[in-house]
Coordinates of C-alpha atoms and ligand atoms in Angstrom, one line a residue:
X142 CA 11.2 41.8 -0.9
X143 CA 8.2 39.5 -1.1
X144 CA 8.0 36.7 1.4
X145 CA 9.0 33.2 0.3
X146 CA 6.9 30.1 0.4
X147 CA 7.9 26.5 -0.1
X148 CA 4.9 25.3 -2.2
X149 CA 3.7 21.7 -2.2
X150 CA 3.0 20.5 -5.8
X151 CA 2.1 17.3 -7.5
X152 CA 4.0 16.2 -10.6
X153 CA 1.3 15.8 -13.4
X154 CA 3.6 13.6 -15.5
X155 CA 4.0 11.0 -12.8
X156 CA 0.6 11.3 -11.0
X157 CA -1.7 8.4 -11.9
X158 CA -4.9 10.2 -10.7
X159 CA -5.8 7.6 -8.1
X160 CA -7.0 10.5 -5.8
X161 CA -5.6 8.7 -2.8
X162 CA -3.9 12.0 -1.6
X163 CA -7.2 13.8 -2.0
X164 CA -9.0 11.2 0.1
X165 CA -6.3 11.3 2.7
X166 CA -5.9 15.1 3.1
X167 CA -7.6 15.9 6.5
X168 CA -8.2 19.6 5.5
X169 CA -9.4 19.2 1.9
X170 CA -6.3 21.1 0.5
X171 CA -6.1 18.7 -2.5
X172 CA -8.5 18.8 -5.3
X173 CA -8.7 17.8 -9.0
X174 CA -10.3 18.5 -12.4
X175 CA -10.4 16.3 -15.4
X176 CA -6.7 16.9 -16.0
X177 CA -4.7 17.3 -12.8
X178 CA -4.7 16.7 -9.1
X179 CA -3.4 19.8 -7.3
X180 CA -2.6 21.2 -3.9
X181 CA -4.1 24.5 -2.7
X182 CA -1.3 26.5 -1.3
X183 CA -3.7 28.7 0.8
X184 CA -4.9 25.6 2.6
X185 CA -1.9 23.2 2.8
X186 CA -0.4 23.1 6.3
X187 CA 2.5 20.6 5.6
X188 CA 0.9 17.9 7.7
X189 CA 2.4 15.4 5.3
X190 CA -0.5 12.9 5.7
X191 CA -0.7 12.6 1.9
X192 CA 2.9 11.8 1.3
X193 CA 3.1 8.1 2.4
X194 CA -0.1 6.8 0.7
X195 CA 0.8 8.2 -2.7
X196 CA 1.8 5.1 -4.7
X197 CA 4.0 6.9 -7.2
X198 CA 5.9 9.6 -5.3
X199 CA 4.4 12.3 -7.6
X200 CA 3.0 14.0 -4.4
X201 CA 6.5 14.8 -3.0
X202 CA 7.4 17.9 -5.0
X203 CA 8.3 21.3 -3.7
X204 CA 9.2 24.7 -5.2
X205 CA 10.4 27.9 -3.4
X206 CA 8.1 30.7 -4.7
X207 CA 7.5 34.3 -4.1
X208 CA 3.9 34.0 -5.2
X209 CA 2.2 30.7 -5.0
X210 CA 0.9 28.9 -8.1
X211 CA -2.9 29.0 -8.0
X212 CA -4.9 25.8 -8.4
X213 CA -6.2 27.1 -11.8
X214 CA -2.6 27.5 -13.0
X215 CA -1.8 24.0 -11.8
X216 CA -4.8 22.5 -13.6
X217 CA -3.2 23.7 -16.9
X218 CA 0.1 22.1 -16.3
X219 CA 1.5 19.3 -18.5
X220 CA 4.6 19.2 -16.4
X221 CA 6.0 20.9 -13.2
X222 CA 7.6 24.3 -13.7
X223 CA 11.3 24.7 -13.1
X224 CA 12.3 26.3 -9.8
X225 CA 11.9 30.0 -10.4
X226 CA 14.9 32.3 -10.3
X227 CA 14.7 34.1 -7.0
X228 CA 17.3 36.7 -7.8
X229 CA 19.0 38.2 -4.7
X230 CA 16.9 36.0 -2.4
X231 CA 18.2 32.9 -4.1
X232 CA 21.6 33.1 -2.4
X233 CA 20.6 35.3 0.5
X234 CA 20.7 34.5 4.2
X235 CA 17.0 35.0 4.3
X236 CA 16.4 32.3 1.9
X237 CA 18.6 29.9 3.8
X238 CA 16.9 30.8 7.1
X239 CA 13.5 30.3 5.5
X240 CA 14.5 27.0 4.0
X241 CA 15.7 25.8 7.4
X242 CA 12.5 27.0 9.0
X243 CA 10.5 25.1 6.4
X244 CA 12.5 21.9 6.7
X245 CA 12.2 22.1 10.5
X246 CA 8.5 22.4 10.0
X247 CA 8.5 19.4 7.6
X248 CA 10.7 17.4 10.0
X249 CA 8.3 18.2 12.9
X250 CA 5.3 17.1 10.7
X251 CA 7.1 13.8 9.9
X252 CA 8.0 13.1 13.6
X253 CA 4.3 13.5 14.5
X254 CA 3.4 10.6 12.2
X255 CA 6.4 8.6 13.0
X256 CA 8.4 9.7 10.0
X257 CA 8.3 9.1 6.3
X258 CA 7.9 5.3 5.6
X259 CA 11.1 3.7 4.4
X260 CA 11.8 0.4 2.8
X261 CA 13.4 -2.5 4.7
X262 CA 17.2 -2.2 4.6
X263 CA 17.6 -5.6 2.9
X264 CA 14.7 -5.1 0.4
X265 CA 15.5 -5.4 -3.3
X266 CA 15.5 -2.2 -5.3
X267 CA 12.0 -1.7 -6.8
X268 CA 11.2 -0.6 -10.3
X269 CA 8.6 2.1 -10.2
X270 CA 6.3 3.8 -12.8
X271 CA 7.6 1.9 -15.9
X272 CA 4.1 2.0 -17.4
X273 CA 1.4 4.7 -17.2
X274 CA -2.3 4.8 -18.1
X275 CA -1.4 6.5 -21.4
X276 CA 1.4 4.1 -22.1
X277 CA 0.3 0.9 -20.4
X278 CA 1.7 -2.6 -20.5
X279 CA -0.7 -5.1 -22.1
X280 CA -1.2 -8.3 -20.2
X281 CA -3.2 -11.4 -21.3
X282 CA -5.5 -13.1 -18.8
X283 CA -4.2 -16.5 -18.2
X284 CA -6.7 -17.6 -15.6
X285 CA -9.5 -16.3 -13.4
X286 CA -10.5 -18.5 -10.4
X287 CA -13.0 -18.0 -7.6
X288 CA -11.3 -18.2 -4.2
X289 CA -14.3 -18.0 -2.0
X290 CA -16.9 -20.8 -1.9
X291 CA -19.5 -20.8 -4.7
X292 CA -22.3 -20.2 -2.2
X293 CA -20.4 -17.7 -0.1
X294 CA -21.8 -14.1 -0.3
X295 CA -18.4 -12.6 -1.4
X296 CA -16.8 -13.3 -4.7
X297 CA -13.0 -13.0 -4.4
X298 CA -11.0 -14.0 -7.4
X299 CA -7.4 -15.1 -8.2
X300 CA -6.6 -13.5 -11.5
X301 CA -3.4 -14.4 -13.4
X302 CA -2.0 -11.9 -15.9
X303 CA 0.7 -12.8 -18.4
X304 CA 3.0 -10.1 -19.8
X305 CA 4.4 -12.2 -22.6
X306 CA 7.5 -10.5 -24.0
X307 CA 6.9 -7.3 -22.1
X308 CA 9.3 -6.6 -19.2
X309 CA 7.3 -6.0 -16.0
X310 CA 9.5 -6.4 -13.0
X311 CA 7.5 -6.3 -9.8
X312 CA 8.4 -7.1 -6.1
X313 CA 6.2 -8.6 -3.4
X314 CA 4.3 -5.7 -1.8
X315 CA 4.2 -3.5 -4.9
X316 CA 0.9 -2.8 -6.8
X317 CA -0.3 -2.4 -10.3
X318 CA -2.9 0.0 -11.7
X319 CA -5.9 -0.9 -13.9
X320 CA -8.3 1.5 -15.5
X321 CA -11.5 -0.3 -16.6
X322 CA -12.7 0.6 -20.1
X323 CA -15.1 3.5 -20.1
X324 CA -18.8 2.9 -20.7
X325 CA -20.0 5.9 -22.6
X326 CA -22.4 7.1 -20.0
X327 CA -20.2 7.7 -17.0
X328 CA -17.1 9.3 -18.3
X329 CA -13.5 8.3 -17.5
X330 CA -13.0 5.8 -14.8
X331 CA -10.3 6.4 -12.2
X332 CA -7.3 4.1 -11.9
X333 CA -7.6 1.3 -9.3
X334 CA -4.6 -0.2 -7.5
X335 CA -4.1 -3.9 -6.7
X336 CA -1.3 -5.5 -4.8
X337 CA 0.4 -8.4 -6.5
X338 CA -0.2 -11.7 -4.7
X339 CA 2.5 -13.5 -6.5
X340 CA 6.3 -13.4 -5.8
X341 CA 8.8 -11.6 -7.9
X342 CA 9.7 -14.5 -10.1
X343 CA 6.1 -15.0 -11.3
X344 CA 2.9 -16.7 -10.3
X345 CA 4.4 -19.7 -12.0
X346 CA 8.1 -19.8 -11.2
X347 CA 10.1 -18.1 -13.9
X348 CA 7.1 -17.3 -16.0
X349 CA 6.4 -13.7 -16.8
X350 CA 3.1 -13.5 -15.0
X351 CA 1.6 -12.1 -11.9
X352 CA -1.5 -12.8 -9.7
X353 CA -4.0 -10.4 -8.2
X354 CA -6.6 -11.0 -5.5
X355 CA -9.8 -9.1 -6.4
X356 CA -13.0 -8.8 -4.5
X357 CA -16.1 -8.1 -6.6
X358 CA -17.7 -5.0 -5.2
X359 CA -21.4 -4.4 -5.9
X360 CA -21.0 -1.3 -7.9
X361 CA -17.3 -1.4 -8.5
X362 CA -16.4 -0.5 -12.1
X363 CA -12.9 -2.0 -11.9
X364 CA -13.6 -5.0 -9.6
X365 CA -16.5 -6.2 -11.8
X366 CA -14.4 -5.6 -15.0
X367 CA -11.6 -7.7 -13.6
X368 CA -13.8 -10.4 -12.0
X369 CA -15.6 -10.9 -15.4
X370 CA -12.4 -11.3 -17.5
X371 CA -11.9 -14.6 -19.1
X372 CA -8.8 -16.4 -20.4
X373 CA -7.3 -14.6 -23.4
X374 CA -8.7 -11.2 -22.6
X375 CA -6.3 -8.3 -22.8
X376 CA -5.8 -5.9 -19.9
X377 CA -4.0 -2.5 -19.8
X378 CA -1.7 -2.4 -16.8
X379 CA 0.3 0.5 -15.3
X380 CA 3.0 0.5 -12.6
X381 CA 4.7 -1.0 -10.8
X382 CA 3.9 1.3 -7.9
X383 CA 5.1 1.5 -4.3
X384 CA 8.7 1.7 -3.0
X385 CA 8.4 1.0 0.7
X386 CA 5.9 -1.7 1.5
X387 CA 8.5 -4.3 0.4
X388 CA 9.7 -7.6 1.8
X389 CA 13.1 -7.8 3.5
X390 CA 15.4 -10.1 1.6
X391 CA 17.4 -11.1 4.7
X392 CA 16.3 -14.7 5.6
X393 CA 16.9 -13.9 9.2
X394 CA 14.1 -11.4 9.2
X395 CA 11.0 -12.3 11.2
X396 CA 7.8 -11.0 9.5
X397 CA 4.6 -10.4 11.4
X398 CA 1.8 -10.0 8.8
X399 CA -1.7 -8.8 9.9
X400 CA -4.5 -8.6 7.4
X401 CA -8.2 -8.8 6.6
X402 CA -9.9 -10.1 3.4
X403 CA -8.1 -9.2 0.2
X404 CA -5.5 -7.3 2.3
X405 CA -3.9 -10.8 2.3
X406 CA -2.6 -10.3 -1.3
X407 CA 0.9 -9.1 -0.5
X408 CA 1.3 -11.7 2.3
X409 CA 0.6 -14.5 -0.1
X410 CA 3.4 -13.0 -2.2
X411 CA 5.8 -12.7 0.9
X412 CA 5.1 -16.3 2.0
X413 CA 5.6 -17.7 -1.5
X414 CA 8.8 -15.8 -1.9
X415 CA 10.2 -17.1 1.4
X416 CA 9.0 -20.7 0.5
X417 CA 10.8 -20.5 -2.9
X418 CA 13.9 -18.5 -2.0
X419 CA 14.7 -19.5 1.5
X420 CA 12.5 -22.4 2.7
X421 CA 14.6 -23.2 5.8
X422 CA 15.2 -19.6 6.7
X423 CA 15.9 -18.9 10.4
X424 CA 13.5 -15.9 10.3
X425 CA 9.9 -16.6 11.4
X426 CA 6.8 -15.8 9.4
X427 CA 3.7 -15.2 11.5
X428 CA 0.3 -14.4 9.9
X429 CA -2.9 -13.0 11.5
X430 CA -5.6 -13.2 8.9
X431 CA -9.3 -12.2 9.5
X432 CA -12.3 -13.1 7.4
X433 CA -16.0 -13.6 8.2
X434 CA -16.0 -17.4 7.7
X435 CA -13.6 -20.0 6.2
X436 CA -15.8 -20.0 3.0
X437 CA -15.0 -16.3 2.6
X438 CA -11.3 -16.4 3.5
X439 CA -9.2 -16.1 0.2
X440 CA -6.7 -19.0 -0.1
X441 CA -8.2 -20.9 2.8
X442 CA -7.4 -24.3 1.3
X443 CA -3.8 -23.6 0.1
X444 CA -3.0 -21.7 3.3
X445 CA -4.0 -24.7 5.4
X446 CA -1.6 -26.9 3.4
X447 CA 1.5 -24.7 4.2
X448 CA 3.7 -26.2 6.9
X449 CA 3.8 -24.5 10.3
X450 CA 7.6 -24.5 9.9
X451 CA 7.2 -22.0 7.1
X452 CA 4.3 -20.0 8.4
X453 CA 2.6 -19.7 11.8
X454 CA -1.0 -19.1 10.7
X455 CA -3.7 -17.6 12.7
X456 CA -6.9 -17.7 10.6
X457 CA -9.5 -15.7 12.5
X458 CA -13.3 -15.7 11.9
X459 CA -15.8 -13.0 12.8
X460 CA -19.1 -14.7 11.8
X461 CA -18.9 -18.3 12.7
X462 CA -22.2 -19.8 13.8
X463 CA -22.5 -20.3 17.5
X464 CA -19.0 -18.8 18.1
X465 CA -18.1 -15.4 19.5
X466 CA -16.9 -12.8 16.9
X467 CA -13.1 -12.8 16.7
X468 CA -11.0 -10.1 15.0
X469 CA -7.3 -10.3 14.2
X470 CA -6.5 -8.0 17.2
X471 CA -8.2 -10.5 19.6
X472 CA -6.0 -13.3 18.4
X473 CA -3.0 -11.1 18.7
X474 CA -3.8 -10.3 22.3
X475 CA -4.0 -14.1 22.9
X476 CA -0.5 -14.4 21.5
X477 CA 0.9 -11.3 23.1
X478 CA 3.9 -13.1 24.5
X479 CA 5.1 -14.6 21.2
X480 CA 4.6 -11.2 19.5
X481 CA 6.5 -9.3 22.1
X482 CA 9.4 -11.8 22.0
X483 CA 9.6 -11.0 18.3
X484 CA 9.3 -7.3 18.9
X485 CA 12.3 -7.4 21.1
X486 CA 14.3 -8.7 18.1
X487 CA 15.8 -6.0 15.8
X488 CA 15.2 -8.4 12.9
X489 CA 11.5 -8.3 13.2
X490 CA 9.3 -6.5 10.6
X491 CA 5.6 -5.8 10.9
X492 CA 3.1 -5.3 8.0
X493 CA -0.6 -4.4 8.3
X494 CA -2.8 -4.6 5.3
X495 CA -6.6 -4.5 4.7
X496 CA -9.5 -2.6 6.2
X497 CA -8.8 0.8 7.7
X498 CA -11.1 0.0 10.6
X499 CA -8.7 -2.7 12.0
X500 CA -5.8 -0.3 12.4
X501 CA -6.9 1.2 15.7
X502 CA -7.8 -2.3 17.1
X503 CA -4.4 -3.6 16.1
X504 CA -2.7 -0.6 17.7
X505 CA -4.6 -1.0 20.9
X506 CA -3.7 -4.8 21.0
X507 CA 0.0 -4.0 20.5
X508 CA 0.0 -1.3 23.1
X509 CA -1.5 -3.6 25.7
X510 CA 0.7 -6.5 24.7
X511 CA 3.8 -4.3 25.1
X512 CA 2.6 -2.9 28.4
X513 CA 2.5 -6.4 29.9
X514 CA 5.9 -7.4 28.5
X515 CA 8.2 -4.6 29.5
X516 CA 8.0 -2.7 26.2
X517 CA 6.5 0.6 25.2
X518 CA 4.6 0.2 21.9
X519 CA 5.1 3.9 20.8
X520 CA 8.9 3.5 21.2
X521 CA 9.0 0.1 19.5
X522 CA 6.9 1.4 16.6
X523 CA 9.0 4.5 16.2
X524 CA 12.2 2.4 16.2
X525 CA 10.7 -0.1 13.7
X526 CA 9.3 2.6 11.5
X527 CA 12.6 4.6 11.3
X528 CA 14.5 1.4 10.4
X529 CA 12.0 0.4 7.6
X530 CA 10.5 -2.4 9.7
X531 CA 6.9 -1.2 10.2
X532 CA 4.5 -0.8 7.3
X533 CA 0.7 -0.1 7.0
X534 CA -1.4 -0.2 3.9
X535 CA -5.1 0.1 4.8
X536 CA -8.1 1.4 2.9
Ligands
NAP475 P1 -14.0 -7.8 4.6 O1 -14.3 -9.1 3.9 O2 -14.9 -6.7 4.6 O3 -13.5 -8.0 6.1 C1 -12.6 -9.0 6.5 C2 -12.8 -9.2 8.0 O4 -12.4 -8.0 8.7 C3 -14.2 -9.6 8.4 O5 -14.1 -10.7 9.2 C4 -14.6 -8.3 9.2 O6 -15.5 -8.7 10.2 C5 -13.3 -7.9 9.8 N1 -13.3 -6.6 10.3 C6 -14.2 -5.6 10.1 N2 -14.0 -4.5 10.9 C7 -12.8 -4.8 11.6 C8 -12.1 -4.1 12.6 N3 -12.4 -2.9 13.0 N4 -11.0 -4.7 13.1 C9 -10.6 -6.0 12.7 N5 -11.3 -6.7 11.8 C10 -12.4 -6.1 11.2 O7 -12.6 -7.4 3.9 P2 -12.4 -7.0 2.4 O8 -13.6 -6.4 1.8 O9 -11.7 -8.1 1.7 O10 -11.4 -5.7 2.6 C11 -10.0 -5.8 2.7 C12 -9.4 -4.4 2.5 O11 -8.1 -4.7 2.0 C13 -10.1 -3.5 1.5 O12 -10.2 -2.3 2.1 C14 -9.2 -3.5 0.3 O13 -9.2 -2.2 -0.3 C15 -7.9 -3.7 1.0 N6 -6.7 -4.2 0.2 C16 -6.9 -4.9 -1.0 C17 -5.8 -5.3 -1.7 C18 -6.0 -6.1 -3.0 O14 -4.9 -6.2 -3.7 N7 -7.1 -6.5 -3.4 C19 -4.6 -5.0 -1.3 C20 -4.4 -4.2 -0.2 C21 -5.5 -3.9 0.6 P3 -17.1 -8.3 10.2 O15 -17.5 -8.0 8.8 O16 -17.7 -9.5 10.8 O17 -17.2 -7.1 11.2

C-alpha cells in the first residue's frame, strides 16, 4: 500500500489572501498565484509557525492522502476537496498508528512554540469571517482625524467607520480587512488588516460604528487610501478576523499591555471597554506604550486625561531631545517588581502589539525581571499561554 501523508492545506473559500502565512513560513513552503495561497507538501515540515498569525483560520486544514496534492492542483481549487476514501487503510491499524505519529509530531511542534494561542477563558465568543472581500460590508466614513501633531513627521489617523443598518459585531482585539480600490496600472491590491481601536459597543456608545488607528506609510496603497478618506466616503470592509487576541471579560483580570506606535489600537479598545463596562473593576490595567516623541504618540492627549485608577500608563519616548533613548522594555525593567507581582497572579494577562523588533527586547526584560523575583519567565509564559493569558501580535 502507498504510504500515507497528512497534508497541510489552506481553505480557498475562507482565505483572505493577506499572505501573512507566506511571510511567516521560515522555509518558504507557502506560495501563491493570482487565485490561491497554497502549501507545498514537499517542503512543509509541520513547524506550525504559520498557524497562529493567520487571521481567519483558513490555514488550519488537513487531509490524509496517499499522494499529495501538487501546488498546481491547489492553485485551481475553488474549495477544499473532501477527505479521500482511503479504502482498507481508512480503518486499518496502520492508519491509526500514522495518525497518532502525525499528531505527536504536531503536538511536538506546538510545544516548541509554547502551544497554539488560545483565547482568554472569560472572553466573549467572537464572530469571525462574516464578510469577505467578494462580499464585503459597506461602511461610511464618519470622521477622519489626525492623531499626531500637524508638524510631526508621522501622520497617524483616527478613522471612524459607520455600518448603518449592516450588522458588524466586533470585539476588542479583533481586526477588519480593507482592500484599497485598484489603480489600473498595478493590478489587484492585497488585503490589509487593521485592529479596531474602539470597544464592542461602538466608537460612540451604542452606535453601529468602529474606529481604526492608521499610520500613513510613504508608499502604502491601503494606508494612503484610508488616510485620504473624507466624511461620507464608502469603504468595503471584510471580517471580523481573529479569535484569540481578545480581552478577558472578567473584571478581576489584570491586563499588562505593551505596544509601540499604532500597535496601541487594540489597547485603546481594551481600556475603553473596561472604562465603560467595569470602571471600578478590581483588576489592574497597566500600559507600556512606546513612540518617538509625545507629538508622534497616537492618543497622547486623551491618554493623559485617563485616571491612574483606571490605567497605569507608562508613555515611553525614544527620541526626546537631550534625553537618552528609552524603549518600552527599558521602562518594564524599571518596573520589574510591579510586573512580577502581577505575573504571580493567575488572573494576569499579557498582550504585546506593534513592531516585531520589540519582541526580543520585551522577552529579555521579562526574563531578567523574573530572574530577580523568584520566577522563571519560560515557565510563567508557558503557563500563561496555555491558559489563554499571553498574546503577541507584532508585524
Ligand atoms: P514606530 O512609530 O515605527 O515606532 C514606535 C516606537 O517603537 C519608536 O519609539 C521606535 O523607536 C520604537 N522601537 C523601534 N525599535 C524598537 C525595538 N526593537 N524595541 C522597542 N521599541 C522599538 O511604530 P509604528 O510604525 O506605528 O509601528 C507599529 C507596528 O504596529 C507596525 O508594525 C504595525 O503594523 C503594527 N500594528 C498596527 C495596528 C493597526 O491597527 N494600525 C495593529 C496592530 C499592530 P526608534 O524609531 O527611535 O528606534
